[in-house]
Short mmCIF file of C-alpha atoms in Angstrom, two decimals:
data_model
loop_
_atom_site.label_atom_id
_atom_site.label_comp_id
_atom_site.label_asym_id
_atom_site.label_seq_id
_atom_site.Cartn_x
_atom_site.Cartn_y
_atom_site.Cartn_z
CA UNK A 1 -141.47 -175.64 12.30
CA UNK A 2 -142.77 -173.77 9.20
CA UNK A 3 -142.73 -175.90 6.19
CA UNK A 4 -141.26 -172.63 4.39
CA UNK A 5 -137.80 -173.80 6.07
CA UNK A 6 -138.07 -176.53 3.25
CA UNK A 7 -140.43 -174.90 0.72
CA UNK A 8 -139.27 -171.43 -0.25
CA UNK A 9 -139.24 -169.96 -3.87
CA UNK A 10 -136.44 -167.21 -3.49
CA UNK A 11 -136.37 -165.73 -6.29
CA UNK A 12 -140.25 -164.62 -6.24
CA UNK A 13 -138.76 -161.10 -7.88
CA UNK A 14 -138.78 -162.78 -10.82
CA UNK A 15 -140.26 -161.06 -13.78
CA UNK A 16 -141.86 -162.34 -17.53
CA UNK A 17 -139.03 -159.47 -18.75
CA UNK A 18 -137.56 -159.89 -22.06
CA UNK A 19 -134.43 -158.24 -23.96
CA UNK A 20 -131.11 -157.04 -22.30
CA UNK A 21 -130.10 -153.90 -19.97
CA UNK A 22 -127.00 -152.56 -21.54
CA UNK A 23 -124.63 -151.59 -18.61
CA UNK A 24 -122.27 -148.92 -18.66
CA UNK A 25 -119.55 -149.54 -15.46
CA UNK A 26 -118.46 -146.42 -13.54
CA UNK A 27 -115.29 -147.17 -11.69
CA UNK A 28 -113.77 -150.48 -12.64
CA UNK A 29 -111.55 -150.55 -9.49
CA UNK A 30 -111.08 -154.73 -7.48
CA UNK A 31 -114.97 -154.63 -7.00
CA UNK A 32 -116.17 -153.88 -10.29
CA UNK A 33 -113.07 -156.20 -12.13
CA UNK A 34 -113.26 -159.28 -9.74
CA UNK A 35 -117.09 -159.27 -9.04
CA UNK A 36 -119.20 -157.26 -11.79
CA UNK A 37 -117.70 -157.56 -14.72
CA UNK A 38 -117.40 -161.63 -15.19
CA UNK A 39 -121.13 -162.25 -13.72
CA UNK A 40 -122.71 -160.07 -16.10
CA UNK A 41 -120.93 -161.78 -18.60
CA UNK A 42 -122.73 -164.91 -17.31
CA UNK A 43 -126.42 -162.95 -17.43
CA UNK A 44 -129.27 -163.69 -19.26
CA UNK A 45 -130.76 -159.88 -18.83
CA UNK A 46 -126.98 -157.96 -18.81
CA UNK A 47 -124.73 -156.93 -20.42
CA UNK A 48 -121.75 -154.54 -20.12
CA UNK A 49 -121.22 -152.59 -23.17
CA UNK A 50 -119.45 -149.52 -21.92
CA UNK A 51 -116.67 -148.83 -19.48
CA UNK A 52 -115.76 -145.63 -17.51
CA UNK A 53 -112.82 -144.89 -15.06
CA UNK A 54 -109.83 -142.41 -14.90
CA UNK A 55 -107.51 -144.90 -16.63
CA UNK A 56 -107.23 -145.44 -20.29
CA UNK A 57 -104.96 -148.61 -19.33
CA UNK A 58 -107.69 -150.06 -16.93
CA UNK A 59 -110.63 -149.31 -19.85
CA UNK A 60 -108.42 -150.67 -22.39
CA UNK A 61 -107.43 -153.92 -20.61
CA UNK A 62 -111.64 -154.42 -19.97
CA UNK A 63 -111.86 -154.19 -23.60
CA UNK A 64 -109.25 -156.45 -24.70
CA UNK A 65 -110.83 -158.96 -22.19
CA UNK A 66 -114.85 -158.78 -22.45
CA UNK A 67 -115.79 -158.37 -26.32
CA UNK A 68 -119.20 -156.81 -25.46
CA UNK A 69 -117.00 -153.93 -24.37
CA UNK A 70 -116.96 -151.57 -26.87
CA UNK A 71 -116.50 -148.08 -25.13
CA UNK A 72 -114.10 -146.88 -22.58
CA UNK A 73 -114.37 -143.62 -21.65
CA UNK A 74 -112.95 -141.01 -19.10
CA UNK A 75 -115.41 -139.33 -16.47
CA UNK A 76 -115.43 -136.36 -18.61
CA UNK A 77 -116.34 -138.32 -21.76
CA UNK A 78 -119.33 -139.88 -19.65
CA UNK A 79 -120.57 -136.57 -18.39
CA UNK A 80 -120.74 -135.00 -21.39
CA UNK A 81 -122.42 -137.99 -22.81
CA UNK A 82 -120.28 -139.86 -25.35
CA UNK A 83 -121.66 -142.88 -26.11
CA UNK A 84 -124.59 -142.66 -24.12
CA UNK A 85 -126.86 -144.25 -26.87
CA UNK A 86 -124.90 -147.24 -26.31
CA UNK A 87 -126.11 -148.28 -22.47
CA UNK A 88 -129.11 -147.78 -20.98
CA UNK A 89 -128.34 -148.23 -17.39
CA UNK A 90 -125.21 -147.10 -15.18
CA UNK A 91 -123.38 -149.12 -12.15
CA UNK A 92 -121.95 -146.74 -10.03
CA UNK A 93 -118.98 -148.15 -7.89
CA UNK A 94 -116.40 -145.41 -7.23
CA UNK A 95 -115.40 -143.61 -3.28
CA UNK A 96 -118.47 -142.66 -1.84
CA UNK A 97 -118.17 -138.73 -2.06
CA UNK A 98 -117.56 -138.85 -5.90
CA UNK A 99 -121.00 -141.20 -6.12
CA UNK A 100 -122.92 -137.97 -6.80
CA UNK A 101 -121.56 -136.70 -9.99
CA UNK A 102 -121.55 -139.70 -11.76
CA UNK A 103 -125.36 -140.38 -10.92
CA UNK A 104 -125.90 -136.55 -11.89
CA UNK A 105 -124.78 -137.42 -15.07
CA UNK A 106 -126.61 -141.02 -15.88
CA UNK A 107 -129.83 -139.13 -14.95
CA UNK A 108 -129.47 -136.23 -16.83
CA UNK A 109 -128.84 -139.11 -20.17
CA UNK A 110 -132.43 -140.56 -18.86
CA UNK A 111 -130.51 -143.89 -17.63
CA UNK A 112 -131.37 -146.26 -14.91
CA UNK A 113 -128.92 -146.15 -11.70
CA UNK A 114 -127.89 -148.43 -10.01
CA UNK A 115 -125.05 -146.91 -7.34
CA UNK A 116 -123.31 -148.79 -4.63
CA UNK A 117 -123.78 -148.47 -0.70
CA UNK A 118 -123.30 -146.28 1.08
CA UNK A 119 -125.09 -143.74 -1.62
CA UNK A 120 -123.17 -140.73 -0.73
CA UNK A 121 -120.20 -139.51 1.72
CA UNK A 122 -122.89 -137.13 3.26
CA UNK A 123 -126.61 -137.34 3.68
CA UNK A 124 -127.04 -134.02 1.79
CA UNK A 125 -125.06 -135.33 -0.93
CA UNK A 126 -127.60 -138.53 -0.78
CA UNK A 127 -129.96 -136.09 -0.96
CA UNK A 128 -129.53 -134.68 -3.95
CA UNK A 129 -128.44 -137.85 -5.47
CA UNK A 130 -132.42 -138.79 -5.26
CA UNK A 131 -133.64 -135.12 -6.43
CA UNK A 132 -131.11 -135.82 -9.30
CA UNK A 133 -132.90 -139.19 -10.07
CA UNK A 134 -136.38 -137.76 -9.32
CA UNK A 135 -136.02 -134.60 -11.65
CA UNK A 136 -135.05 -136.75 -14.52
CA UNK A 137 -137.78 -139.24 -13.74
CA UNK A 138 -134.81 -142.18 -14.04
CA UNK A 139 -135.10 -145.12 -11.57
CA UNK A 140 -132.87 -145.62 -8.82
CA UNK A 141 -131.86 -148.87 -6.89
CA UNK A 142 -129.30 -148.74 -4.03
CA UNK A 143 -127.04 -151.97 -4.16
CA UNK A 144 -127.52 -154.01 -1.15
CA UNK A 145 -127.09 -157.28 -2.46
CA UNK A 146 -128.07 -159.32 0.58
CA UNK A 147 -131.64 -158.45 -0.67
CA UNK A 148 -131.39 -160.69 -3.11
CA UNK A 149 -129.52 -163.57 -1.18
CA UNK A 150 -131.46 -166.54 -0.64
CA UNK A 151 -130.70 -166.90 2.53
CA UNK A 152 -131.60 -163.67 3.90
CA UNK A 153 -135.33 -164.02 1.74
CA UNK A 154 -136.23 -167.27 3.41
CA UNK A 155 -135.37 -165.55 6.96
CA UNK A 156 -137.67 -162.27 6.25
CA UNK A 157 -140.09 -164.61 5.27
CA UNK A 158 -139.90 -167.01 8.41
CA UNK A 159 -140.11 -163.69 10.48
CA UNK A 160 -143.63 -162.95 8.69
CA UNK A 161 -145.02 -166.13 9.60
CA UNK A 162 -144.12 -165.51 13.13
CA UNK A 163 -141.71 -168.74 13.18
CA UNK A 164 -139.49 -167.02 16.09
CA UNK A 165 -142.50 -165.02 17.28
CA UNK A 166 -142.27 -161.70 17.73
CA UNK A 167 -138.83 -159.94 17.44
CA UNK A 168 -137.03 -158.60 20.08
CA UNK A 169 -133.10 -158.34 19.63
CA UNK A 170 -130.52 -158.05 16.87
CA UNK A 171 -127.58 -158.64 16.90
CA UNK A 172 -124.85 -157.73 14.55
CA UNK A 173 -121.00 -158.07 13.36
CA UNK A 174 -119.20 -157.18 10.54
CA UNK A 175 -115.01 -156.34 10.29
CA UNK A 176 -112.37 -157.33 8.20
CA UNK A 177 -108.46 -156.69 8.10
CA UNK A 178 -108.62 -154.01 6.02
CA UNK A 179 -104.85 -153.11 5.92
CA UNK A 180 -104.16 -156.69 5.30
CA UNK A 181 -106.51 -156.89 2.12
CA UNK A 182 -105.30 -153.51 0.81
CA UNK A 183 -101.56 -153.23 2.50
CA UNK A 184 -101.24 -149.05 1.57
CA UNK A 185 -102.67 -146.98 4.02
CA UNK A 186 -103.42 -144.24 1.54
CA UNK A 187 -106.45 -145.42 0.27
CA UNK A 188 -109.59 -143.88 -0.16
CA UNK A 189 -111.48 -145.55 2.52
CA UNK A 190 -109.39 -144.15 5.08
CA UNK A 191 -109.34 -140.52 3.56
CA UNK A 192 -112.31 -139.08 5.06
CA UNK A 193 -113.00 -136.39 1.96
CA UNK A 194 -113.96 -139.52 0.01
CA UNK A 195 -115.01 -142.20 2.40
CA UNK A 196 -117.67 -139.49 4.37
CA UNK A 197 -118.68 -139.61 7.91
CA UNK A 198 -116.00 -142.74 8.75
CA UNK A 199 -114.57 -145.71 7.66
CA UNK A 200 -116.09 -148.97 9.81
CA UNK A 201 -120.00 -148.17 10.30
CA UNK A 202 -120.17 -146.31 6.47
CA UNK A 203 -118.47 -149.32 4.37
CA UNK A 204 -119.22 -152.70 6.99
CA UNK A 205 -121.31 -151.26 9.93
CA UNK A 206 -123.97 -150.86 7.34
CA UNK A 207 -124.92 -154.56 6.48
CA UNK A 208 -126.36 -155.61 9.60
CA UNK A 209 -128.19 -152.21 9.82
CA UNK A 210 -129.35 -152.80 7.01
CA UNK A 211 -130.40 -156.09 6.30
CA UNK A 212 -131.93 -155.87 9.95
CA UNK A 213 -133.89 -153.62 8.27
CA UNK A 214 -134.87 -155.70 5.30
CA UNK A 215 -135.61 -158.92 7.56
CA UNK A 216 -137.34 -157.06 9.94
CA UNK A 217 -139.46 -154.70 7.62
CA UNK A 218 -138.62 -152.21 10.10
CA UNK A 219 -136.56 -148.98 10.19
CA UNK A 220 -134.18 -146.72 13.19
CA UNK A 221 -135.29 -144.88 14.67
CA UNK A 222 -132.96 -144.29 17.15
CA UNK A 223 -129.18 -144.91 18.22
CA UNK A 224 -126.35 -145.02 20.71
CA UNK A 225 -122.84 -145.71 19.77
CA UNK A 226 -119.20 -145.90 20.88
CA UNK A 227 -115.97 -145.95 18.32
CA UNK A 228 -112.32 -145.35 18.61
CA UNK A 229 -109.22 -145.36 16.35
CA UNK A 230 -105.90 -146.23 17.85
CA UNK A 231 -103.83 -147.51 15.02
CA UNK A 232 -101.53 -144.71 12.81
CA UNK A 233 -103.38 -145.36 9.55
CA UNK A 234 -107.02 -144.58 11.07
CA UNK A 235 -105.87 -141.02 12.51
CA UNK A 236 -107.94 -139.38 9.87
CA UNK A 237 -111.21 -141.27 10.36
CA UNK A 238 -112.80 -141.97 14.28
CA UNK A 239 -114.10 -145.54 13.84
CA UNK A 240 -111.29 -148.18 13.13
CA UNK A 241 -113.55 -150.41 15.70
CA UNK A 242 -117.20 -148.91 16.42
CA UNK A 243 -120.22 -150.22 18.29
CA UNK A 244 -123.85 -148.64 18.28
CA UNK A 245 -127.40 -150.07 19.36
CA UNK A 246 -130.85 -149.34 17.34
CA UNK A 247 -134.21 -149.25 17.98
CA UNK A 248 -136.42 -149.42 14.81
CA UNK A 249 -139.70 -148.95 14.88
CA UNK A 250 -141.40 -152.11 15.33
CA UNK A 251 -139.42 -152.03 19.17
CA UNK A 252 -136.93 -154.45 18.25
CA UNK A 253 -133.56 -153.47 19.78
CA UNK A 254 -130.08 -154.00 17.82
CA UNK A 255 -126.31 -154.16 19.28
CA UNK A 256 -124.28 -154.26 15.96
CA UNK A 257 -120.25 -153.79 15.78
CA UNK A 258 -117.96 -153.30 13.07
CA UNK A 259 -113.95 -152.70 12.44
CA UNK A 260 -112.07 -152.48 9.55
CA UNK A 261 -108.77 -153.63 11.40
CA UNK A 262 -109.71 -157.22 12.97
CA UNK A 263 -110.83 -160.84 11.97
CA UNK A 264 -113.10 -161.17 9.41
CA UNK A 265 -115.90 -162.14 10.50
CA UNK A 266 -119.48 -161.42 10.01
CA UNK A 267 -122.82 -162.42 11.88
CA UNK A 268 -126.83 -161.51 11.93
CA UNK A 269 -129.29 -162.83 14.86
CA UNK A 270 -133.11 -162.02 15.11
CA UNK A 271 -134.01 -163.36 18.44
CA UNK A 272 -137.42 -163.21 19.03
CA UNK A 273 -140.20 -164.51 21.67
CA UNK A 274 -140.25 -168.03 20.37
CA UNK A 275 -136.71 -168.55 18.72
CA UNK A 276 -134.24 -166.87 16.71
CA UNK A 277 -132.43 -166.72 12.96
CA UNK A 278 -128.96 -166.94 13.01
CA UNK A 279 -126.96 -165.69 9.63
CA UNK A 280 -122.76 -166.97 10.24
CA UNK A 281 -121.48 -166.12 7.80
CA UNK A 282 -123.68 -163.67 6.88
CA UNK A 283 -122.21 -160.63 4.76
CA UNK A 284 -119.01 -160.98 2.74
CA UNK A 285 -120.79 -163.46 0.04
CA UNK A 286 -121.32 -166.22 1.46
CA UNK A 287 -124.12 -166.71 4.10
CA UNK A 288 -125.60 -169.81 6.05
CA UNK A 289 -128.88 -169.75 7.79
CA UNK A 290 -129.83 -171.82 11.14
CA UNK A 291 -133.30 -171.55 12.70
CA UNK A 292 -133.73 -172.38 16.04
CA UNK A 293 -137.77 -172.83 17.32
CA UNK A 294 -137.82 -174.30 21.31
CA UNK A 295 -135.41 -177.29 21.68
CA UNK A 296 -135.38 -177.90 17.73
CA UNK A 297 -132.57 -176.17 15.84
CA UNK A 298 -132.35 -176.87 11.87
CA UNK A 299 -129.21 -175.55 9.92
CA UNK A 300 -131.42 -174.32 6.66
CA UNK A 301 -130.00 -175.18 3.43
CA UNK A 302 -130.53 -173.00 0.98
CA UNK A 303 -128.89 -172.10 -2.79
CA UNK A 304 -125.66 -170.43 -2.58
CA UNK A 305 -125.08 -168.28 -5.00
CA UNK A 306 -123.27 -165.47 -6.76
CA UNK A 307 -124.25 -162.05 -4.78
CA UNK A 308 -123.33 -160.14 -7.40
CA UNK A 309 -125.54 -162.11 -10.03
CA UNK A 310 -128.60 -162.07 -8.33
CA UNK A 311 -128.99 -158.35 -7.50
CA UNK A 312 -127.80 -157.46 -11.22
CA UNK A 313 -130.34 -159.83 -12.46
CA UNK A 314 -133.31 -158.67 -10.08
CA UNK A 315 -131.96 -155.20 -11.24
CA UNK A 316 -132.15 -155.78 -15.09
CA UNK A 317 -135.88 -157.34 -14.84
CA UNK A 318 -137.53 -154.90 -12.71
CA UNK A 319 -135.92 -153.04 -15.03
CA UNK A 320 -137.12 -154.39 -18.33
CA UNK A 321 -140.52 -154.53 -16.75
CA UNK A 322 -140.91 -151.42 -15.53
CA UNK A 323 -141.26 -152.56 -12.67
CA UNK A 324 -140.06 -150.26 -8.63
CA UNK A 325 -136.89 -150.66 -7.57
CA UNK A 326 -135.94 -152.42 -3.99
CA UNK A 327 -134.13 -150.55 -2.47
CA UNK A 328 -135.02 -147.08 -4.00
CA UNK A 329 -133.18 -143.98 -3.36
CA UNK A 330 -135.69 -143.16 0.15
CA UNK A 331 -134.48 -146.55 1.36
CA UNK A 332 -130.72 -145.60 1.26
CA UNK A 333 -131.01 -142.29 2.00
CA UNK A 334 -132.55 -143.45 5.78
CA UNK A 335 -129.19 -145.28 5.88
CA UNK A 336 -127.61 -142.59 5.24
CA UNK A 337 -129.12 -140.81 8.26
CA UNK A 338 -128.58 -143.47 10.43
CA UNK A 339 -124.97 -143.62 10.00
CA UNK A 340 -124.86 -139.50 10.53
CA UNK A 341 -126.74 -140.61 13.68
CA UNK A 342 -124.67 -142.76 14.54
CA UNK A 343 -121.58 -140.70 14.52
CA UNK A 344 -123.25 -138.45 16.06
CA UNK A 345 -123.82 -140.35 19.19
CA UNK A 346 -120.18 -141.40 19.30
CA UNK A 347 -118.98 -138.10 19.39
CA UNK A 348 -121.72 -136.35 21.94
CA UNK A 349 -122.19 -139.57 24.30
CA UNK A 350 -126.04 -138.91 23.78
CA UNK A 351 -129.04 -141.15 22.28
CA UNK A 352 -129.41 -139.36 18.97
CA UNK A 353 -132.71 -139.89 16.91
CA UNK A 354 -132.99 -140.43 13.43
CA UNK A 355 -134.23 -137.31 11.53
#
C-alpha cells in the first residue's frame, strides 16, 4: 500500500500567518457554547472578542466566563454596527433561514464570514448570501469541518494516488436521536420556516454528500430519493428518515441515508476498482479511517483532534494571509441545490438533476 497511509502531513493548509482574527459569535446557542467558544480560547490565530444573540442573560453569562469577551450585543446592535471595530470576522451559527441577515450585515461592516452548513433555508436565500459577500468584496467560507479532519485529508489524498483505484460507489449514513438530545419538539429544526427544505438531509444528510464531495473532488450531478415522517413531532417537515442516491460527475454513484429519529450512527465508504476507504465513525467528531487494498486491510491511525479547532484555525490563517477560502460560498451553494434536488425527487418519484 501507499506509504502516504503512514506518511501524511495533514495539516498542509498551514500558512506563515501572523497576528489574531478577532471573532465576533452570532448565535451562542449548545453549538456555539459547548464547541466554539472554549477552542478558540485554546487558539493561537483566534480569538472571540464579541458576542451576539437575542439574550442579554446568554451574552452576559459569555462575558462573565471568557475575559476576551468584551461586547454582547443584540441582533439589532450588530446590524447597525456597534462595535464593529472591535472583530474582524463573524461566525454565523443561528437556524438556517435567519443565516442570511446576519451575513448581510458582517459584509456590509467589510468582515470575513464564516457561516455554518447548511448556508441558507433556501437556495435563493444561499444565493444572495454569496452576492451579499461578493458585493462587499468580504471572504466567505462555509463550515464543513470534516475538511479539515485528518482523517478525511489522508483519504482524499489516498484516492489521488489511485490506492483503491478508480472510484465507483459511496456509501453513506448519518442519524441521530434527535428528540432524545433535545427532548421539546418545538425546536427550530423541526419548524420548517427556519430549518428550510427539511429536517434529516438539510442538517445530517449533508455530511456524506458532502465530504463525498471533498474526497472525491467531484460534484452531483444528479439524484433520486425516498423520505417519510411517521412520528407526531416530524408532521411539519417530510424527512424524519430519508434516503437518496447521487451521481457526481466523475461517474461515481452514492446511496447515502439519514434520520434525525434513530441510532446515532454515522459512516462514509469509497469503494473503488482496487479497494475501498471506510470512515466509522465518520461525522459527529470523531472519525476512524480503515483502508482496505486486495486481501490487506490496515485500520489507519491518524491524529484525533478537536473539529472545531482545526477548521477555526485553517479559517483564521487563510485568513491572515489572504489567502481563498475552502469551501467558498459556490461550494455551499451546490449543496444547497442538491438538497432542493433532493427533495425534489422525494416528492415527484423522478431522477431530478442538479441545476
Amino acid at each position: 500500500m501507499s506509504t502516504s497511509l503512514f506518511e501524511y502531513e495533514p495539516r498542509d493548509w498551514r500558512t506563515d500567518a501572523t497576528g489574531t482574527v478577532r471573532f465576533a459569535l452570532v448565535g451562542i446557542g449548545w453549538w456555539t457554547s459547548e464547541y466554539v467558544l472554549p477552542v478558540i480560547a485554546e487558539l493561537d490565530h483566534c480569538t472571540t472578542t464579541t458576542v451576539v444573540s437575542s439574550s442579554t442573560e446568554k451574552t452576559d453569562r459569555v462575558r462573565d466566563e471568557y475575559d476576551t469577551v468584551e461586547h454582547g450585543l443584540t441582533y439589532e446592535a450588530f446590524a447597525d454596527g456597534e462595535a464593529a471595530d472591535a472583530y474582524d470576522a463573524v461566525y454565523v451559527c443561528t437556524p438556517n433561514a435567519t443565516h442570511l441577515e446576519h451575513v448581510e450585515a458582517a459584509a456590509r461592516h467589510g468582515k470575513a464570514v464564516l457561516c455554518e452548513k447548511p448556508m441558507e433555508a433556501t437556495v435563493e436565500r444561499a444565493e444572495s448570501i454569496v452576492e451579499a459577500c461578493e458585493d462587499h468584496d468580504v471572504p466567505l467560507m462555509v463550515a464543513y469541518r470534516m475538511h479539515t479532519e485528518p482523517a478525511v485529508r489522508r483519504a482524499r489524498e489516498l484516492v489521488r494516488e489511485g490506492v483503491i483505484g478508480e472510484p465507483q460507489l459511496v456509501h453513506g449514513e448519518n442519524s441521530q436521536p434527535l428528540l432524545r438530545m433535545i427532548e421539546n419538539p418545538d425546536q427550530w429544526r423541526l419548524n420548517p420556516d427556519l430549518t428550510g427544505y427539511g429536517t434529516s438531509v438539510m442538517d445530517l444528510g449533508i455530511y456524506p454528500l458532502n465530504t463525498a464531495r471533498f474526497i472525491l473532488d467531484a460534484d452531483p450531478v444528479q439524484v433520486q430519493s425516498t423520505m417519510a415522517s411517521e412520528h407526531e413531532a416530524f408532521d411539519e417537515v417530510p424527512d424524519e428518515v430519508a434516503t437518496f442516491s447521487v451521481v457526481f460527475d466523475d461517474g461515481t454513484h452514492a446511496a447515502c441515508s439519514s434520520s434525525q429519529n434513530a441510532h446515532d450512527h454515522t459512516r462514509l465508504e469509497i469503494v473503488g476498482t482496487d479497494g475501498r476507504i471506510e470512515l466509522e465513525p465518520a461525522f459527529h467528531m470523531e472519525t476512524s479511517l480503515t483502508v482496505a487494498q486486495g486481501e490487506t486491510t490496515v485500520d489507519v491511525e491518524t491524529e484525533q483532534v478537536d473539529q472545531m479547532a482545526e477548521e477555526f484555525e485553517y479559517f483564521a490563517q487563510q485568513v491572515l494571509a489572504d489567502e481563498p477560502l475552502y469551501a467558498d460560498g459556490e461550494h455551499g451553494l451546490l449543496d444547497m441545490k442538491a438538497v432542493r434536488a433532493i427533495h425534489e425527487a422525494a416528492e415527484s418519484g423522478e431522477t431530478v438533476d442538479i441545476e
